[in-house]
Tab-separated table of C-alpha atoms in Angstrom:
chain	number	residue	atom	x	y	z
A	645	MET	CA	4.446	-9.324	-26.688
A	646	ARG	CA	3.664	-6.091	-28.466
A	647	ALA	CA	0.987	-7.898	-30.485
A	648	ALA	CA	-0.515	-9.081	-27.190
A	649	GLY	CA	-0.878	-5.481	-26.042
A	650	CYS	CA	2.205	-4.983	-23.890
A	651	VAL	CA	2.812	-1.235	-24.183
A	652	PHE	CA	6.454	-1.430	-23.097
A	653	ALA	CA	7.165	-4.707	-24.854
A	654	GLU	CA	10.866	-4.065	-25.511
A	655	ASP	CA	11.593	-3.011	-21.921
A	656	GLU	CA	9.659	-5.964	-20.558
A	657	ALA	CA	11.425	-8.362	-22.907
A	658	ARG	CA	14.810	-7.142	-21.665
A	659	LEU	CA	13.758	-7.782	-18.073
A	660	LEU	CA	12.503	-11.260	-18.890
A	661	VAL	CA	15.680	-12.141	-20.798
A	662	GLY	CA	17.790	-10.876	-17.893
A	663	THR	CA	15.821	-12.947	-15.381
A	664	ALA	CA	15.328	-16.278	-17.140
A	665	ALA	CA	17.922	-18.932	-16.358
A	666	HIS	CA	17.486	-20.718	-19.695
A	667	GLU	CA	15.498	-20.603	-22.932
A	668	ALA	CA	12.728	-22.886	-21.713
A	669	GLU	CA	12.115	-20.675	-18.683
A	670	LEU	CA	12.123	-17.588	-20.914
A	671	ALA	CA	9.524	-19.193	-23.180
A	672	ASP	CA	7.324	-19.940	-20.129
A	673	MET	CA	7.699	-16.355	-18.917
A	674	ILE	CA	6.733	-14.932	-22.293
A	675	ARG	CA	3.670	-17.180	-22.479
A	676	ALA	CA	2.627	-16.056	-19.010
A	677	ARG	CA	3.034	-12.386	-19.917
A	678	VAL	CA	1.140	-12.756	-23.198
A	679	SER	CA	-1.689	-14.410	-21.251
A	680	GLY	CA	-1.945	-11.255	-19.124
A	681	ARG	CA	-0.139	-12.178	-15.918
A	682	PRO	CA	1.476	-9.091	-14.335
A	683	LEU	CA	5.126	-8.678	-15.288
A	684	GLU	CA	6.112	-8.272	-11.631
A	685	GLN	CA	4.588	-11.614	-10.646
A	686	ILE	CA	6.497	-13.287	-13.491
A	687	LEU	CA	9.801	-11.650	-12.565
A	688	GLY	CA	9.193	-12.264	-8.879
A	689	TRP	CA	9.854	-8.634	-7.929
A	690	ALA	CA	8.659	-5.058	-8.387
A	691	GLU	CA	10.640	-1.836	-8.153
A	692	PHE	CA	9.223	0.415	-5.438
A	693	CYS	CA	10.865	3.461	-3.857
A	694	GLY	CA	14.213	2.294	-5.181
A	695	LEU	CA	13.836	-1.136	-3.592
A	696	ARG	CA	13.380	-4.523	-5.234
A	697	ILE	CA	10.223	-5.877	-3.591
A	698	ALA	CA	9.552	-9.615	-3.841
A	699	VAL	CA	6.129	-10.301	-5.358
A	700	SER	CA	4.664	-13.802	-5.259
A	701	PRO	CA	1.986	-15.017	-7.696
A	702	GLY	CA	-1.425	-13.970	-6.425
A	703	VAL	CA	-0.095	-11.045	-4.353
A	704	PHE	CA	-1.092	-7.423	-5.004
A	705	VAL	CA	1.592	-5.639	-7.030
A	706	PRO	CA	2.713	-2.342	-5.410
A	707	ARG	CA	1.854	0.668	-7.591
A	708	ARG	CA	4.090	3.630	-8.215
A	709	ARG	CA	1.371	5.999	-6.937
A	710	THR	CA	1.785	4.447	-3.501
A	711	GLU	CA	5.270	5.936	-3.291
A	712	PHE	CA	3.436	9.163	-2.389
A	713	LEU	CA	2.055	7.415	0.713
A	714	VAL	CA	5.615	6.499	1.688
A	715	ASP	CA	6.780	10.090	1.131
A	716	GLN	CA	3.975	11.405	3.348
A	717	ALA	CA	4.793	8.845	6.025
A	718	LEU	CA	8.497	9.707	6.082
A	719	ALA	CA	7.630	13.412	6.354
A	720	ALA	CA	5.435	12.636	9.379
A	721	LEU	CA	8.145	10.777	11.298
A	722	ASP	CA	9.451	13.006	14.062
A	723	ARG	CA	11.606	10.769	16.271
A	724	PRO	CA	13.833	7.683	16.138
A	725	ASP	CA	12.440	4.288	17.157
A	726	ALA	CA	8.940	5.359	16.148
A	727	VAL	CA	6.392	2.515	16.099
A	728	VAL	CA	5.148	2.142	12.532
A	729	VAL	CA	2.304	-0.179	11.523
A	730	ASP	CA	1.706	-1.094	7.875
A	731	LEU	CA	-1.896	-2.341	7.867
A	732	CYS	CA	-3.274	-4.251	4.843
A	733	CYS	CA	0.395	-4.643	4.004
A	734	GLY	CA	0.168	-6.975	0.992
A	735	SER	CA	3.749	-7.566	-0.141
A	736	GLY	CA	5.001	-5.351	2.697
A	737	ALA	CA	6.323	-2.781	0.218
A	738	VAL	CA	5.095	0.289	2.121
A	739	GLY	CA	6.505	-0.760	5.474
A	740	ALA	CA	9.790	-1.882	3.931
A	741	ALA	CA	10.179	1.429	2.094
A	742	ILE	CA	9.405	3.472	5.201
A	743	ALA	CA	11.909	1.477	7.258
A	744	ALA	CA	14.560	1.834	4.549
A	745	GLY	CA	13.934	5.551	4.097
A	746	ALA	CA	13.940	6.270	7.822
A	747	ALA	CA	17.214	4.413	8.274
A	748	THR	CA	19.010	6.151	5.391
A	749	GLY	CA	18.494	9.793	6.195
A	750	GLN	CA	15.043	10.515	4.783
A	751	GLY	CA	13.565	10.056	8.246
A	752	THR	CA	14.763	10.400	11.812
A	753	GLY	CA	16.401	7.012	12.282
A	754	PRO	CA	15.396	3.340	12.577
A	755	VAL	CA	11.736	2.532	13.209
A	756	VAL	CA	10.009	-0.330	15.005
A	757	LEU	CA	8.002	-1.893	12.188
A	758	HIS	CA	4.893	-4.059	12.424
A	759	ALA	CA	2.798	-5.120	9.436
A	760	ALA	CA	-0.373	-7.150	9.002
A	761	ASP	CA	-2.539	-8.693	6.317
A	762	VAL	CA	-5.436	-11.138	6.172
A	763	ASP	CA	-3.923	-13.115	3.270
A	764	PRO	CA	-1.383	-15.817	4.279
A	765	ILE	CA	0.342	-15.619	0.877
A	766	ALA	CA	0.806	-11.861	1.274
A	767	VAL	CA	2.099	-12.294	4.833
A	768	ALA	CA	4.726	-14.808	3.687
A	769	CYS	CA	5.781	-12.361	0.954
A	770	ALA	CA	5.907	-9.420	3.388
A	771	ARG	CA	8.146	-11.362	5.744
A	772	ARG	CA	10.672	-11.663	2.915
A	773	ASN	CA	10.509	-7.932	2.183
A	774	ALA	CA	10.580	-6.656	5.761
A	775	PRO	CA	12.919	-9.035	7.622
A	776	THR	CA	13.635	-6.478	10.348
A	777	GLY	CA	9.926	-5.996	11.054
A	778	THR	CA	7.257	-8.246	12.528
A	779	VAL	CA	4.507	-9.330	10.144
A	780	HIS	CA	1.206	-10.580	11.572
A	781	LEU	CA	-1.606	-12.606	9.982
A	782	GLY	CA	-5.170	-11.494	10.616
A	783	ASP	CA	-7.989	-9.079	9.873
A	784	LEU	CA	-6.930	-5.435	10.406
A	785	PHE	CA	-6.327	-4.639	14.099
A	786	ASP	CA	-7.216	-8.175	15.218
A	787	ALA	CA	-3.845	-9.219	13.829
A	788	LEU	CA	-1.822	-6.855	16.009
A	789	PRO	CA	-0.460	-7.575	19.484
A	790	ARG	CA	-2.449	-5.793	22.196
A	791	SER	CA	0.804	-4.348	23.499
A	792	LEU	CA	0.665	-1.827	20.623
A	793	ILE	CA	-2.565	-0.223	21.862
A	794	GLY	CA	-1.923	3.482	22.446
A	795	ARG	CA	1.671	3.227	21.172
A	796	VAL	CA	1.493	3.500	17.358
A	797	ASP	CA	3.226	6.636	16.104
A	798	LEU	CA	2.443	6.043	12.432
A	799	LEU	CA	-0.389	3.865	11.133
A	800	VAL	CA	-0.054	3.577	7.345
A	801	VAL	CA	-2.765	1.913	5.290
A	802	ASN	CA	-3.080	1.017	1.620
A	803	ALA	CA	-6.414	-0.765	1.927
A	804	PRO	CA	-8.594	-1.714	-1.067
A	805	TYR	CA	-10.614	1.258	-2.300
A	806	VAL	CA	-12.033	0.202	-5.670
A	807	PRO	CA	-15.869	0.261	-5.551
A	808	SER	CA	-17.254	-3.247	-6.014
A	809	GLY	CA	-19.125	-2.237	-9.159
A	810	ALA	CA	-15.931	-0.957	-10.790
A	811	LEU	CA	-13.915	-4.162	-10.418
A	812	ALA	CA	-15.102	-5.430	-13.795
A	813	THR	CA	-13.606	-2.364	-15.495
A	814	MET	CA	-10.120	-2.914	-14.049
A	815	PRO	CA	-7.288	-4.123	-16.317
A	816	PRO	CA	-7.136	-7.927	-16.589
A	817	GLU	CA	-3.704	-7.898	-14.911
A	818	ALA	CA	-5.345	-6.781	-11.684
A	819	ARG	CA	-8.800	-8.284	-12.089
A	820	LEU	CA	-7.626	-11.795	-12.948
A	821	TYR	CA	-4.312	-12.148	-11.138
A	822	GLU	CA	-4.566	-10.120	-7.919
A	823	PRO	CA	-6.744	-11.156	-4.957
A	824	ARG	CA	-10.203	-9.563	-4.845
A	825	LEU	CA	-9.622	-8.856	-1.139
A	826	ALA	CA	-6.810	-6.478	-2.132
A	827	LEU	CA	-9.010	-4.568	-4.586
A	828	ASP	CA	-12.650	-4.537	-3.434
A	829	GLY	CA	-13.449	-1.610	-1.160
A	830	GLY	CA	-17.181	-2.228	-0.975
A	831	LEU	CA	-20.100	-0.354	-2.492
A	832	ASP	CA	-18.414	3.079	-2.558
A	833	GLY	CA	-14.834	1.883	-2.063
A	834	ALA	CA	-14.501	3.225	1.477
A	835	ASP	CA	-15.682	0.288	3.610
A	836	VAL	CA	-12.231	-0.665	4.896
A	837	HIS	CA	-11.293	2.992	5.410
A	838	ARG	CA	-14.299	3.389	7.723
A	839	ARG	CA	-13.312	0.309	9.726
A	840	VAL	CA	-9.703	1.454	10.058
A	841	ALA	CA	-10.624	5.011	11.028
A	842	ALA	CA	-13.167	3.890	13.630
A	843	GLU	CA	-10.689	1.666	15.477
A	844	SER	CA	-7.496	3.658	14.987
A	845	PRO	CA	-7.792	6.162	17.910
A	846	ALA	CA	-7.376	3.360	20.443
A	847	TRP	CA	-4.118	2.265	18.799
A	848	LEU	CA	-2.528	5.631	18.062
A	849	ALA	CA	-0.074	7.246	20.452
A	850	PRO	CA	-1.195	10.680	21.720
A	851	THR	CA	0.639	12.367	18.828
A	852	GLY	CA	0.261	9.437	16.435
A	853	ARG	CA	-0.915	9.790	12.849
A	854	LEU	CA	-3.082	7.717	10.541
A	855	LEU	CA	-2.278	7.863	6.801
A	856	VAL	CA	-4.539	6.207	4.231
A	857	GLU	CA	-4.133	6.048	0.464
A	858	THR	CA	-7.372	6.771	-1.383
A	859	SER	CA	-8.500	8.358	-4.641
A	860	GLU	CA	-9.083	12.062	-5.132
A	861	ARG	CA	-12.800	11.434	-5.701
A	862	GLN	CA	-13.135	9.257	-2.598
A	863	SER	CA	-11.023	11.455	-0.332
A	864	VAL	CA	-14.145	13.170	1.002
A	865	LEU	CA	-15.464	9.773	2.144
A	866	THR	CA	-12.167	8.817	3.759
A	867	ALA	CA	-11.805	12.201	5.452
A	868	GLY	CA	-15.406	11.928	6.680
A	869	ALA	CA	-14.586	8.588	8.303
A	870	PHE	CA	-11.624	10.235	10.033
A	871	ALA	CA	-13.819	13.049	11.336
A	872	ARG	CA	-16.396	10.633	12.751
A	873	ALA	CA	-13.586	8.845	14.579
A	874	GLY	CA	-12.453	12.117	16.172
A	875	LEU	CA	-9.456	12.716	13.916
A	876	ALA	CA	-8.593	16.011	12.249
A	877	ALA	CA	-7.966	15.156	8.586
A	878	THR	CA	-5.700	16.628	5.925
A	879	VAL	CA	-5.963	15.644	2.252
A	880	ALA	CA	-2.790	15.706	0.136
A	881	HIS	CA	-2.686	15.065	-3.616
A	882	CYS	CA	0.213	14.462	-5.998
A	883	SER	CA	-0.801	15.223	-9.572
A	884	GLU	CA	2.340	13.633	-11.048
A	885	LEU	CA	1.498	10.220	-9.568
A	886	ASP	CA	-2.279	10.778	-9.475
A	887	ALA	CA	-2.039	9.847	-5.808
A	888	THR	CA	-4.083	10.980	-2.819
A	889	VAL	CA	-3.417	10.462	0.884
A	890	VAL	CA	-5.625	11.403	3.813
A	891	SER	CA	-3.743	11.867	7.076
A	892	GLY	CA	-5.232	12.422	10.494
A	893	ARG	CA	-4.381	12.882	14.120
A	894	ARG	CA	-6.392	13.387	17.283
A	895	ARG	CA	-8.509	16.501	16.916
A	896	SER	CA	-7.625	19.464	19.086
A	897	LEU	CA	-10.160	22.101	20.015
A	898	ASP	CA	-9.108	24.405	17.179
A	899	SER	CA	-8.823	21.855	14.341
A	900	ALA	CA	-12.255	20.298	13.930
A	901	HIS	CA	-12.242	20.518	10.140
A	902	VAL	CA	-10.793	18.926	7.044
A	903	GLU	CA	-7.841	20.715	5.471
A	904	ARG	CA	-6.469	20.384	1.948
A	905	SER	CA	-2.801	20.710	1.234
A	906	GLY	CA	-1.417	22.480	-1.789
A	907	PRO	CA	-0.240	20.646	-4.903
A	908	ALA	CA	2.561	18.162	-4.339
């Protein structure tokens, strides 16, 4: 495995040995890993925010940087039974982590969780990871029940934001084994962010918030989409995780600008 380029070969080998039921299965797992398949898809799970998230083959693997999105979401919760929507949910890791955190003292109590994705494989995976939530199949807001219009307290989005031209430079683990729909954000990476921002005001509760993971470079594009939708935007960055989140809420008369938070 080390010869194949696995940087943490020993750690990965221990996980594979601990997961395989017999030697033949272990040999298959090692061959899959040497071929470049993501470790998490081979194991069937990924660690995320202290949870073991089920990951099916062909489903986007949750990244550690996205834990910053969860942290920002939990900090924004201000009441129990808040309606939380995890849009472009993939494996459902973000929604599951928010629900778990809110219910264990990091938030204000249990949340009402909805999640949605356009990929049927991802939706099936998310239903395993968020059994107390409701996971919908469909394209962005079209997937959600109309009863949520004007009632969403927290809309959390980890949409694809890799520019189309940069996909070829991604590691083979992502480029070859994760769905293009989960990676390709269009020409400048912000196409889905613009769609989400434009439609979000109709779905947010009066004090609801929209939180979107993006990159530090693209945060100006994401924040600009928020502004055009009538949302006051704040950009937060975590240098440790190299993670950036743009959050927004309905603009008041004295907050028609983009703010930047201090270092996280």
